[in-house]
């Protein structure tokens, strides 16, 4: 059985400002760095052998802290990037027009062909994050990788493992520096392949991490 841990990056300046990030970037806040150190302390006890991260700055910052605690190097994989949010990137959520908010809502309300202009669909996101996950099956026997990615990207990955379509209503909350685990296994009681062991655990954090849209 292969165990793969999934971590969302720490809180960023734009999370705190309720600004849409997508594949644009902002640095971790002081709280985000603290969250990264706390999830790193937990990761240090899990026998992590590989830390693989999205190549965006906020995930690299988080991954470096985790890798230092685990004694690993960081491997970057752009397929773990966040959903491309197109023309709405860098915009404060509260500044969106009714039409723009409608575009954004198609990504969370189950619209099959939803996307923001010049952005990415959930199906396109799903294809690349699933491909990144499949690379873990090529790691040496006994490996225990940890992937550092983003809220929508990891939510899409976990949801599709559960059998939902990529565009399904977004109902899985993965807070900053939450940790999830998926296993690749053969079982008489579960479907063969990837299964979800846990999702969105924040018990290692001092205080609950706020989702960027709950502020």
Tab-separated table of C-alpha atoms in Angstrom:
chain	number	residue	atom	x	y	z
A	1	UNK	CA	0.000	0.000	0.000
A	2	UNK	CA	1.275	3.469	-0.909
A	3	UNK	CA	0.342	6.309	1.450
A	4	UNK	CA	0.366	9.826	-0.004
A	5	UNK	CA	-0.101	12.892	2.189
A	6	UNK	CA	-1.641	16.088	0.807
A	7	UNK	CA	-1.014	19.526	2.345
A	8	UNK	CA	-2.481	22.853	1.348
A	9	UNK	CA	-0.053	25.791	1.574
A	10	UNK	CA	-0.032	28.167	4.536
A	11	UNK	CA	-2.048	31.354	4.740
A	12	UNK	CA	-0.926	34.036	2.272
A	13	UNK	CA	-1.300	37.792	2.179
A	14	UNK	CA	-3.991	37.462	-0.475
A	15	UNK	CA	-5.862	34.837	1.554
A	16	UNK	CA	-5.968	37.360	4.379
A	17	UNK	CA	-7.152	40.084	1.976
A	18	UNK	CA	-9.804	37.833	0.371
A	19	UNK	CA	-8.102	38.263	-2.993
A	20	UNK	CA	-8.339	35.676	-5.781
A	21	UNK	CA	-4.949	34.009	-6.288
A	22	UNK	CA	-5.208	31.218	-8.844
A	23	UNK	CA	-1.797	30.893	-10.482
A	24	UNK	CA	-0.753	34.397	-9.437
A	25	UNK	CA	1.100	34.558	-6.158
A	26	UNK	CA	1.534	36.269	-2.829
A	27	UNK	CA	3.847	35.383	0.076
A	28	UNK	CA	2.923	33.564	3.245
A	29	UNK	CA	1.861	35.726	6.156
A	30	UNK	CA	3.510	35.301	9.557
A	31	UNK	CA	0.536	33.111	10.457
A	32	UNK	CA	1.065	31.115	7.269
A	33	UNK	CA	4.691	30.459	8.174
A	34	UNK	CA	3.624	29.359	11.667
A	35	UNK	CA	1.066	26.989	10.119
A	36	UNK	CA	3.776	25.564	7.856
A	37	UNK	CA	6.056	24.880	10.819
A	38	UNK	CA	3.202	23.203	12.672
A	39	UNK	CA	2.295	20.898	9.784
A	40	UNK	CA	6.030	20.240	9.319
A	41	UNK	CA	6.296	19.040	12.919
A	42	UNK	CA	3.470	16.611	12.255
A	43	UNK	CA	4.982	15.498	8.943
A	44	UNK	CA	8.270	14.799	10.708
A	45	UNK	CA	6.553	11.946	12.584
A	46	UNK	CA	5.041	10.345	9.470
A	47	UNK	CA	8.133	8.917	7.789
A	48	UNK	CA	7.910	11.227	4.778
A	49	UNK	CA	10.499	10.346	2.115
A	50	UNK	CA	9.616	12.791	-0.677
A	51	UNK	CA	8.188	16.334	-0.663
A	52	UNK	CA	6.656	17.290	-4.010
A	53	UNK	CA	5.175	20.756	-4.497
A	54	UNK	CA	3.482	23.053	-6.939
A	55	UNK	CA	6.025	25.477	-8.364
A	56	UNK	CA	4.138	28.571	-7.162
A	57	UNK	CA	5.838	30.614	-4.476
A	58	UNK	CA	3.378	29.975	-1.647
A	59	UNK	CA	3.625	26.214	-2.048
A	60	UNK	CA	7.398	26.330	-2.389
A	61	UNK	CA	7.652	28.311	0.867
A	62	UNK	CA	5.449	25.805	2.668
A	63	UNK	CA	7.216	22.797	1.139
A	64	UNK	CA	10.692	24.013	2.076
A	65	UNK	CA	9.698	24.246	5.730
A	66	UNK	CA	8.200	20.745	5.642
A	67	UNK	CA	11.177	19.296	3.768
A	68	UNK	CA	13.612	20.760	6.288
A	69	UNK	CA	11.765	19.031	9.123
A	70	UNK	CA	11.619	15.724	7.237
A	71	UNK	CA	15.190	15.778	5.933
A	72	UNK	CA	14.040	15.741	2.298
A	73	UNK	CA	14.634	17.811	-0.798
A	74	UNK	CA	11.717	19.493	-2.572
A	75	UNK	CA	10.727	18.380	-6.072
A	76	UNK	CA	8.626	20.898	-8.013
A	77	UNK	CA	5.755	19.798	-10.244
A	78	UNK	CA	3.778	22.519	-12.071
A	79	UNK	CA	0.883	20.086	-12.525
A	80	UNK	CA	0.114	20.669	-8.830
A	81	UNK	CA	-0.588	24.373	-9.439
A	82	UNK	CA	-3.870	25.940	-8.431
A	83	UNK	CA	-6.722	26.326	-10.903
A	84	UNK	CA	-6.043	29.107	-13.399
A	85	UNK	CA	-8.613	31.767	-12.470
A	86	UNK	CA	-8.145	33.777	-15.639
A	87	UNK	CA	-9.186	37.422	-15.713
A	88	UNK	CA	-10.215	37.403	-12.031
A	89	UNK	CA	-6.756	36.680	-10.620
A	90	UNK	CA	-5.480	39.303	-8.173
A	91	UNK	CA	-9.008	40.709	-7.707
A	92	UNK	CA	-10.564	41.150	-4.242
A	93	UNK	CA	-13.642	38.933	-3.998
A	94	UNK	CA	-15.727	41.864	-2.765
A	95	UNK	CA	-14.871	43.898	-5.891
A	96	UNK	CA	-16.425	41.509	-8.419
A	97	UNK	CA	-19.354	42.614	-10.550
A	98	UNK	CA	-22.478	40.463	-10.670
A	99	UNK	CA	-21.306	38.937	-13.950
A	100	UNK	CA	-17.806	38.257	-12.608
A	101	UNK	CA	-19.174	36.670	-9.446
A	102	UNK	CA	-21.327	34.493	-11.699
A	103	UNK	CA	-18.201	33.276	-13.503
A	104	UNK	CA	-16.556	32.481	-10.181
A	105	UNK	CA	-19.614	30.664	-8.869
A	106	UNK	CA	-19.594	28.263	-11.831
A	107	UNK	CA	-16.444	26.758	-10.313
A	108	UNK	CA	-18.172	25.878	-7.039
A	109	UNK	CA	-21.818	25.192	-7.913
A	110	UNK	CA	-21.484	22.173	-10.206
A	111	UNK	CA	-21.647	23.866	-13.607
A	112	UNK	CA	-20.254	21.241	-15.997
A	113	UNK	CA	-18.534	23.617	-18.411
A	114	UNK	CA	-17.806	26.371	-15.883
A	115	UNK	CA	-14.684	28.456	-16.204
A	116	UNK	CA	-13.579	32.054	-15.776
A	117	UNK	CA	-12.652	33.765	-19.067
A	118	UNK	CA	-9.010	33.046	-19.956
A	119	UNK	CA	-8.963	30.492	-17.137
A	120	UNK	CA	-9.123	26.746	-16.719
A	121	UNK	CA	-12.016	24.333	-16.332
A	122	UNK	CA	-12.241	21.931	-13.410
A	123	UNK	CA	-11.860	19.020	-15.830
A	124	UNK	CA	-8.580	20.449	-17.137
A	125	UNK	CA	-7.408	20.879	-13.552
A	126	UNK	CA	-8.383	17.310	-12.721
A	127	UNK	CA	-6.404	15.830	-15.606
A	128	UNK	CA	-3.135	17.455	-14.545
A	129	UNK	CA	-3.393	16.843	-10.786
A	130	UNK	CA	-4.334	13.206	-11.388
A	131	UNK	CA	-1.265	12.887	-13.628
A	132	UNK	CA	0.932	14.337	-10.878
A	133	UNK	CA	-0.507	11.875	-8.375
A	134	UNK	CA	0.087	8.951	-10.756
A	135	UNK	CA	3.822	9.795	-10.744
A	136	UNK	CA	3.904	8.753	-7.081
A	137	UNK	CA	3.279	5.155	-8.164
A	138	UNK	CA	6.706	5.200	-9.836
A	139	UNK	CA	8.555	5.993	-6.605
A	140	UNK	CA	10.706	3.272	-4.993
A	141	UNK	CA	8.970	0.715	-2.800
A	142	UNK	CA	8.590	1.970	0.742
A	143	UNK	CA	8.275	5.626	-0.282
A	144	UNK	CA	5.892	7.910	1.564
A	145	UNK	CA	5.439	11.129	-0.421
A	146	UNK	CA	3.848	14.386	0.671
A	147	UNK	CA	2.360	16.709	-1.950
A	148	UNK	CA	2.012	20.443	-1.267
A	149	UNK	CA	-0.641	22.077	-3.420
A	150	UNK	CA	-3.689	24.363	-3.275
A	151	UNK	CA	-7.253	24.389	-2.001
A	152	UNK	CA	-9.200	23.965	-5.220
A	153	UNK	CA	-6.602	21.642	-6.760
A	154	UNK	CA	-6.514	19.290	-3.761
A	155	UNK	CA	-10.288	19.464	-3.307
A	156	UNK	CA	-10.741	18.428	-6.923
A	157	UNK	CA	-8.251	15.581	-6.519
A	158	UNK	CA	-9.889	14.158	-3.393
A	159	UNK	CA	-13.401	14.579	-4.789
A	160	UNK	CA	-12.614	12.741	-8.017
A	161	UNK	CA	-11.005	9.889	-6.052
A	162	UNK	CA	-14.363	9.595	-4.279
A	163	UNK	CA	-16.014	9.178	-7.681
A	164	UNK	CA	-17.429	12.670	-8.151
A	165	UNK	CA	-17.032	14.492	-11.456
A	166	UNK	CA	-14.342	17.168	-11.518
A	167	UNK	CA	-16.998	19.893	-11.831
A	168	UNK	CA	-19.094	18.625	-8.888
A	169	UNK	CA	-20.339	21.141	-6.348
A	170	UNK	CA	-17.442	22.144	-4.137
A	171	UNK	CA	-18.282	20.761	-0.680
A	172	UNK	CA	-14.888	19.768	0.716
A	173	UNK	CA	-13.171	22.434	2.835
A	174	UNK	CA	-9.391	22.144	2.941
A	175	UNK	CA	-8.064	24.936	5.134
A	176	UNK	CA	-4.559	26.392	5.008
A	177	UNK	CA	-1.999	23.763	6.102
A	178	UNK	CA	-4.647	21.083	6.523
A	179	UNK	CA	-3.379	17.565	5.920
A	180	UNK	CA	-5.144	14.776	4.028
A	181	UNK	CA	-4.097	11.223	3.176
A	182	UNK	CA	-4.917	8.982	0.252
A	183	UNK	CA	-3.806	5.368	-0.139
A	184	UNK	CA	-3.267	3.195	-3.193
A	185	UNK	CA	-4.285	-0.333	-2.257
A	186	UNK	CA	-6.007	-3.591	-3.057
A	187	UNK	CA	-8.814	-4.335	-0.588
A	188	UNK	CA	-11.694	-6.834	-0.457
A	189	UNK	CA	-13.884	-4.154	1.141
A	190	UNK	CA	-13.033	-1.076	-0.949
A	191	UNK	CA	-12.611	-0.370	-4.642
A	192	UNK	CA	-9.091	-1.114	-5.832
A	193	UNK	CA	-6.805	1.861	-6.389
A	194	UNK	CA	-6.873	5.215	-4.602
A	195	UNK	CA	-8.968	5.584	-1.458
A	196	UNK	CA	-9.357	8.510	0.937
A	197	UNK	CA	-8.112	7.850	4.474
A	198	UNK	CA	-8.593	11.379	5.852
A	199	UNK	CA	-9.269	14.851	4.509
A	200	UNK	CA	-8.737	18.355	5.823
A	201	UNK	CA	-7.322	17.514	9.266
A	202	UNK	CA	-6.143	20.613	11.173
A	203	UNK	CA	-5.630	19.052	14.635
A	204	UNK	CA	-1.930	20.013	14.462
A	205	UNK	CA	-2.704	23.743	14.215
A	206	UNK	CA	-2.963	26.004	17.279
A	207	UNK	CA	-6.152	27.650	16.034
A	208	UNK	CA	-8.555	26.774	13.228
A	209	UNK	CA	-7.313	28.035	9.873
A	210	UNK	CA	-9.858	30.216	8.151
A	211	UNK	CA	-10.873	29.489	4.589
A	212	UNK	CA	-10.229	32.492	2.373
A	213	UNK	CA	-13.947	32.968	1.647
A	214	UNK	CA	-15.052	32.879	5.300
A	215	UNK	CA	-13.407	36.094	6.438
